[in-house]
CSV table of C-alpha atoms in Angstrom, one decimal:
chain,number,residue,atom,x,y,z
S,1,UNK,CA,291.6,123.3,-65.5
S,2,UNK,CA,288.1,121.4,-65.8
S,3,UNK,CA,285.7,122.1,-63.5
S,4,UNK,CA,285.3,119.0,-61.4
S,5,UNK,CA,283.9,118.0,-57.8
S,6,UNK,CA,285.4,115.2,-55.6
S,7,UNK,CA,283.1,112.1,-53.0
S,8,UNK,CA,285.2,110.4,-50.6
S,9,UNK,CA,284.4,107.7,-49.1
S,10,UNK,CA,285.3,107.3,-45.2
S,11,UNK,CA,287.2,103.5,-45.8
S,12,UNK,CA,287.5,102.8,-49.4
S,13,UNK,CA,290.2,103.7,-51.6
S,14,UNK,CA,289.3,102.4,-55.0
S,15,UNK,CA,288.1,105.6,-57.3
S,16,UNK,CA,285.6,106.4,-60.1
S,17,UNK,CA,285.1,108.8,-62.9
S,18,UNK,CA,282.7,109.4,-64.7
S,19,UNK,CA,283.2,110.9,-68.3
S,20,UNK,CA,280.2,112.5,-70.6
S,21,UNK,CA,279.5,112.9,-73.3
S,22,UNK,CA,279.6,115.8,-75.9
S,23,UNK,CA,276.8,118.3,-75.6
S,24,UNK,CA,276.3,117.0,-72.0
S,25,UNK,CA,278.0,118.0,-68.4
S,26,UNK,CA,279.0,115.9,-65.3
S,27,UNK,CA,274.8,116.6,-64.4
S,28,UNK,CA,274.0,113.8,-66.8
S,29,UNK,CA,275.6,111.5,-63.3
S,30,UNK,CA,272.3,112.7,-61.3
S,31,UNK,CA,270.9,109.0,-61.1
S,32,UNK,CA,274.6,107.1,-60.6
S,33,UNK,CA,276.4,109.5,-57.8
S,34,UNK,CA,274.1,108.8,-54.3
S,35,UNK,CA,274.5,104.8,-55.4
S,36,UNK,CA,278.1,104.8,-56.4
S,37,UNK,CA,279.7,107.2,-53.3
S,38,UNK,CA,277.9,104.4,-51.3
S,39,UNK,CA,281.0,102.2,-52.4
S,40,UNK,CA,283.8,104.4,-54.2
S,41,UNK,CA,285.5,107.3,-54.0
S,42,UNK,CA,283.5,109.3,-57.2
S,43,UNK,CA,285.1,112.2,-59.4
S,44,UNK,CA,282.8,113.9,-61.6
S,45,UNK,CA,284.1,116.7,-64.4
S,46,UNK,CA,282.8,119.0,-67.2
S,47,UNK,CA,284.5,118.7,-70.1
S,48,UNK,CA,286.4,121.5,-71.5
S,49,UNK,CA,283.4,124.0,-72.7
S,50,UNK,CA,280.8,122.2,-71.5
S,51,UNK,CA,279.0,122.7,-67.8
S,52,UNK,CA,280.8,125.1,-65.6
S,53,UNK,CA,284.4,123.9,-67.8
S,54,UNK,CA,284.2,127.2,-69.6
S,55,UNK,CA,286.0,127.9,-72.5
S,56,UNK,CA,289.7,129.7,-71.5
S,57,UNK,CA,291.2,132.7,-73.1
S,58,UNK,CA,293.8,130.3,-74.7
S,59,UNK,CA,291.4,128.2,-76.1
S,60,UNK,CA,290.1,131.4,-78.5
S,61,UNK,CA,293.0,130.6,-80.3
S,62,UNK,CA,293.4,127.2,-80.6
S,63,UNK,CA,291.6,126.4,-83.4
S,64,UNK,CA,291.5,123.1,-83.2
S,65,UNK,CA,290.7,120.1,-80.5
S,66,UNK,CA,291.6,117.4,-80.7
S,67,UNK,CA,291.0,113.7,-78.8
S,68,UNK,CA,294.5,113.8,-77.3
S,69,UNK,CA,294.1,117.7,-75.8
S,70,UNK,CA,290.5,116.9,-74.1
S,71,UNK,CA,291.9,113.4,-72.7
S,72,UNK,CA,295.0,115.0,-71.4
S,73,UNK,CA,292.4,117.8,-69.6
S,74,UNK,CA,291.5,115.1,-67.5
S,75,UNK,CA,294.7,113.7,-66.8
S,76,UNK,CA,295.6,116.8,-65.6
S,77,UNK,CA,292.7,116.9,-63.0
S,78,UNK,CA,293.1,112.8,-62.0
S,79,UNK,CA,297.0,113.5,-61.6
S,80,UNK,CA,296.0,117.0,-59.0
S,81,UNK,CA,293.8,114.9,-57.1
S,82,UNK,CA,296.7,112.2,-56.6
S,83,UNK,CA,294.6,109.6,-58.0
S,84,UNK,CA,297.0,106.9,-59.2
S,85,UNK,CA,294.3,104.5,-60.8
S,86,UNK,CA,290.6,104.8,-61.1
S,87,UNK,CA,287.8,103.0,-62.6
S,88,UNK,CA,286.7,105.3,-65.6
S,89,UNK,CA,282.7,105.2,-66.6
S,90,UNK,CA,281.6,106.6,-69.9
S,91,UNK,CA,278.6,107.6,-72.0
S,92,UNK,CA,278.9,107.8,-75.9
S,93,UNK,CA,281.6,110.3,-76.7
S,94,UNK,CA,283.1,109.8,-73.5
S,95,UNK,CA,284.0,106.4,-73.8
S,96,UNK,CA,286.1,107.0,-76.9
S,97,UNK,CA,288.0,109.4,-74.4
S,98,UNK,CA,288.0,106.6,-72.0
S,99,UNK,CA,289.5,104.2,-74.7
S,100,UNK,CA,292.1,106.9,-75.0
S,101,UNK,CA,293.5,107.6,-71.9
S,102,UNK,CA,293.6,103.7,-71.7
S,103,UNK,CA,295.8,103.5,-74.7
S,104,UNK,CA,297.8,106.6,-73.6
S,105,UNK,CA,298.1,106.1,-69.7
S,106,UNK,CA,296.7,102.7,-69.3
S,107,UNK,CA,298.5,102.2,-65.6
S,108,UNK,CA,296.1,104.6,-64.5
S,109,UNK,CA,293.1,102.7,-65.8
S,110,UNK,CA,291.8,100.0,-63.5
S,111,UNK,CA,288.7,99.2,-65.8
S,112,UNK,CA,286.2,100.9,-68.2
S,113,UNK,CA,282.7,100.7,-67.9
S,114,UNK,CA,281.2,101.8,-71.3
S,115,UNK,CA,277.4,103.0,-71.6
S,116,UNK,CA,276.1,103.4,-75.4
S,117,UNK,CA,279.9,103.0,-76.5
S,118,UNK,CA,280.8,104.9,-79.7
S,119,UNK,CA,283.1,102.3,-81.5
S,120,UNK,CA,282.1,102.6,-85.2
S,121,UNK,CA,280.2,104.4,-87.3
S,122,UNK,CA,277.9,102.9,-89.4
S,123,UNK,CA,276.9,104.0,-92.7
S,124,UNK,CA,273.8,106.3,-91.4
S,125,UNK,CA,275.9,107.8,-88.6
S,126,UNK,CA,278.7,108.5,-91.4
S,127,UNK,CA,276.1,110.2,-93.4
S,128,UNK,CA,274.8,112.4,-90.4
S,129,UNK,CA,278.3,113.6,-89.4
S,130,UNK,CA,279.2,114.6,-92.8
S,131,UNK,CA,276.2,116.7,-93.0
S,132,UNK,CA,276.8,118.3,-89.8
S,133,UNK,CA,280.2,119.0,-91.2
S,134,UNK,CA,278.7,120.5,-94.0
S,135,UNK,CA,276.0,122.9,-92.1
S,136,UNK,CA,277.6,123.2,-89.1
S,137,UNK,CA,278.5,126.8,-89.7
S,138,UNK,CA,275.7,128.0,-91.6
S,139,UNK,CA,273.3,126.5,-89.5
S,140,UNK,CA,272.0,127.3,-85.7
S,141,UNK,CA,273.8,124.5,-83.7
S,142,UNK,CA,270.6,123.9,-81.8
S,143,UNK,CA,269.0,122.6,-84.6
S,144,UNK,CA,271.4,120.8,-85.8
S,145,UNK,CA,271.8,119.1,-82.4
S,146,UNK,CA,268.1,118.3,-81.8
S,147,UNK,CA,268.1,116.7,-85.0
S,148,UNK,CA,271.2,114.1,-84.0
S,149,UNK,CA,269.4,113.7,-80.8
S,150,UNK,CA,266.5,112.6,-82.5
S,151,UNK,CA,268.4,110.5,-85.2
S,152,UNK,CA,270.3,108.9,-81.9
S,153,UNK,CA,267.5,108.2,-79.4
S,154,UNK,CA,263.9,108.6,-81.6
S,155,UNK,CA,261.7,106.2,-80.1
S,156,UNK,CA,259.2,107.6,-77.3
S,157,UNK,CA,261.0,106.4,-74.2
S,158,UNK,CA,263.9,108.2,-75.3
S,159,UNK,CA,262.4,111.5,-74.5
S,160,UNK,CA,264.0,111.9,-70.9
S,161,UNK,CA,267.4,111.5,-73.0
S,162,UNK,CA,267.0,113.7,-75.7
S,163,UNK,CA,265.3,116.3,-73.2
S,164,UNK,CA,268.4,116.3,-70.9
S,165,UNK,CA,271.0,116.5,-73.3
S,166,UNK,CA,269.9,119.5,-75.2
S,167,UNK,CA,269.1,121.4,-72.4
S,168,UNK,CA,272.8,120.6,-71.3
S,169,UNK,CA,273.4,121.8,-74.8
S,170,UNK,CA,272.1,124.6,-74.8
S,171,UNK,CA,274.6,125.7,-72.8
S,172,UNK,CA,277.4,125.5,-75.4
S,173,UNK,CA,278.3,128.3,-77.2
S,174,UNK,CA,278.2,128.2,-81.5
S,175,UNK,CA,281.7,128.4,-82.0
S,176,UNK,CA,282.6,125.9,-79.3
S,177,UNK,CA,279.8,123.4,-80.6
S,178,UNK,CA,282.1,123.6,-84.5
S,179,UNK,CA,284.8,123.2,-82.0
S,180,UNK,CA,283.6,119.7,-80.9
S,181,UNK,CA,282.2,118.7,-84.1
S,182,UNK,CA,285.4,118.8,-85.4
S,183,UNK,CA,286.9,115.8,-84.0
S,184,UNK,CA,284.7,114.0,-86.4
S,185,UNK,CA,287.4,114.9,-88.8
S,186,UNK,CA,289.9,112.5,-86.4
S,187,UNK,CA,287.6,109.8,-85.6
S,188,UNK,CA,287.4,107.3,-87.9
S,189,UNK,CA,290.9,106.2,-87.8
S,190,UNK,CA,290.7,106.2,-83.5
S,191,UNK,CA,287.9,104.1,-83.6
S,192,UNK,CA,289.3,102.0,-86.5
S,193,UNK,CA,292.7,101.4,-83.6
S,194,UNK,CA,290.7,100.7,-81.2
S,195,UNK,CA,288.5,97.9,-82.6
S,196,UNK,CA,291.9,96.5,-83.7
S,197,UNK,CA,294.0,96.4,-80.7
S,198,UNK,CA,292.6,94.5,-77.6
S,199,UNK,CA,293.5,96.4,-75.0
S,200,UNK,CA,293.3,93.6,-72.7
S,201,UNK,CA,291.9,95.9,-69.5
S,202,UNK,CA,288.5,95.0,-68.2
S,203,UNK,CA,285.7,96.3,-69.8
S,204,UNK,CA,282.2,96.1,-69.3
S,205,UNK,CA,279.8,97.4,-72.2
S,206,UNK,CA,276.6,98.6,-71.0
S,207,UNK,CA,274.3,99.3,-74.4
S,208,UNK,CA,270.5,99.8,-74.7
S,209,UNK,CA,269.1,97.0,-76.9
S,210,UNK,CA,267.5,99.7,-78.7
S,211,UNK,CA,270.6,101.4,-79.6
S,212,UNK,CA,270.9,100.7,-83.2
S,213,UNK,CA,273.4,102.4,-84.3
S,214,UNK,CA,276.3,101.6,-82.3
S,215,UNK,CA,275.0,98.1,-80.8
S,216,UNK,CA,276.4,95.7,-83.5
S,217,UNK,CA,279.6,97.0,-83.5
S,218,UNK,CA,280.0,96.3,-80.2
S,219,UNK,CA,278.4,92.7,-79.9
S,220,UNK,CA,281.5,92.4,-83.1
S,221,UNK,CA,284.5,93.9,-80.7
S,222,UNK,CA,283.5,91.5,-77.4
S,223,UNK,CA,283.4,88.7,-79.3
S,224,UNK,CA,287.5,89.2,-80.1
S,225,UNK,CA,288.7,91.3,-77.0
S,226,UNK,CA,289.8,88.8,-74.3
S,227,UNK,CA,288.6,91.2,-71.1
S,228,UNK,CA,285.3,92.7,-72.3
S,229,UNK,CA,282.0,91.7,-71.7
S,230,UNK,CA,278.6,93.2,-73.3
S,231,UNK,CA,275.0,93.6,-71.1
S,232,UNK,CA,272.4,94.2,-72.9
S,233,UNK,CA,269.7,96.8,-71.3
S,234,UNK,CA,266.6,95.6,-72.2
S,235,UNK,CA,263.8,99.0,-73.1
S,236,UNK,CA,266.8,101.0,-73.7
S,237,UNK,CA,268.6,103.3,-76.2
S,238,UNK,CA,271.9,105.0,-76.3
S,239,UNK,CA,271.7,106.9,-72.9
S,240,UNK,CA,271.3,103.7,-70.1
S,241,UNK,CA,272.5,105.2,-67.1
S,242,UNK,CA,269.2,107.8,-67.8
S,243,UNK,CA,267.1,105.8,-69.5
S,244,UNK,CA,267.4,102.7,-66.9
S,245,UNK,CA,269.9,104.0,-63.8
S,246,UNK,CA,268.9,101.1,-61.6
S,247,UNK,CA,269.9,98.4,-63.7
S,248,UNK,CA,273.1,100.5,-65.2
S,249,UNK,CA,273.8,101.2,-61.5
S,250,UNK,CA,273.9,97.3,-60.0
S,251,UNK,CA,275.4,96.1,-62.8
S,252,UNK,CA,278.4,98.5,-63.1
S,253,UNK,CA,278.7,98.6,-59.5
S,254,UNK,CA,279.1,94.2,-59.4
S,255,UNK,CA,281.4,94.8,-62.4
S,256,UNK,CA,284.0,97.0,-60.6
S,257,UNK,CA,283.4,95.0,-57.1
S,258,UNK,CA,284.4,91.5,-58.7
S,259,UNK,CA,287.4,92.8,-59.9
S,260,UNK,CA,288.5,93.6,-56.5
């Protein structure tokens, strides 16, 4: 099972979790948890290989993940907790596991909150997968990672960002990192579903204004899914809830509260 930690609140029974991204761990929450356990009840998990999730003696021979496995991973920890519906908060790669446990168990999903959401690839991003695809073996993953990181969040005041998530990355092992990068292999046609089928469960997009490549896909999907809404964080790339916590923190937090 994923490793995972639990915040109860003493009156409220509503629930968040919070999903990261690949190469990162449940850490990248530092600036979200002491705001959001002021409200919620908060779950925060590693992913499977990543933080203090490490990789299982089945999982040697499983050669392949898959988007379906590592969403089910989660189920299995929201269903041991007894949580029977949670607000779910993502950052890049974790929203499209968000997306996912929303098509697959979507009683359980209450409503998504979606920070530098990954829901198409553009052309650039299609070229930098396929050559990580390509080199991913023959190349120290490190490298290859710093280089996406830079690729994903170059300007200067994405430094905290880039700094955080390869130190989380550095964590991973090789073969787990060819692991992840993978799924590339599967995600085209997920995201392509996605963007088709409206969902119609709240959804708040939380995107840097600086976040170039996934940014005008988004601004495209809100503006034919019924539920969702799009803020735009001014000074802000791909990672928001680092980059600017305060204004990812109020806004998420008046998202989920005006639902109830």
């Amino acid at each position: 099972m994923l490793n995972y930690s639990t915040y109860h609140h003493p009156e409220n029974t509503e629930w968040v979790t919070f999903v990261h991204g690949a190469g990162g761990s449940s850490s990248i929450w530092f600036k979200q948890v002491r705001e959001f356990r002021k409200y919620f009840n908060v779950l925060l998990l590693d992913l499977r290989g990543h933080g203090n999730s490490k990789p299982l003696l089945k999982d040697a021979f499983n050669s392949k993940y898959t988007f379906d496995s590592i969403t089910e991973d989660i189920i299995e920890v929201i269903h041991k907790e007894g949580i029977k519906t949670s607000h779910f908060i993502g950052i890049s790669l974790g929203t499209i596991l968000i997306r996912n446990i929303a098509e697959k168990h979507p009683h359980l999903v209450s409503s998504m909150v979606m920070g530098g959401a990954i829901m198409k690839l553009n052309f650039r991003s299609q070229v930098l997968m396929k050559l990580g695809v390509l080199f991913k073996s023959v190349v120290p993953y490190m490298l290859l990672y710093k280089f996406f990181a830079f690729i994903i969040m170059p300007k200067k005041n994405h430094k905290q960002s880039r700094l955080l998530f390869v130190n989380e990355a550095k964590k991973l092992y090789q073969k787990e990192f060819v692991r992840w990068f993978k799924l590339t292999s599967e995600i085209n046609p997920l995201l392509r579903f996605f963007r088709d089928k409206d969902i119609k469960i709240p959804t708040l997009y939380l995107m840097g204004e600086e976040d170039y490549l996934f940014l005008p896909s988004i601004q495209k999907i809100v503006s034919i899914h019924t539920l969702s809404e799009l803020h735009v964080v001014k000074d802000a790339g791909h990672v928001v809830n680092v980059e600017k916590p305060e204004v990812f923190n109020e806004t998420s937090i008046h998202f989920i509260q005006q639902l109830s």
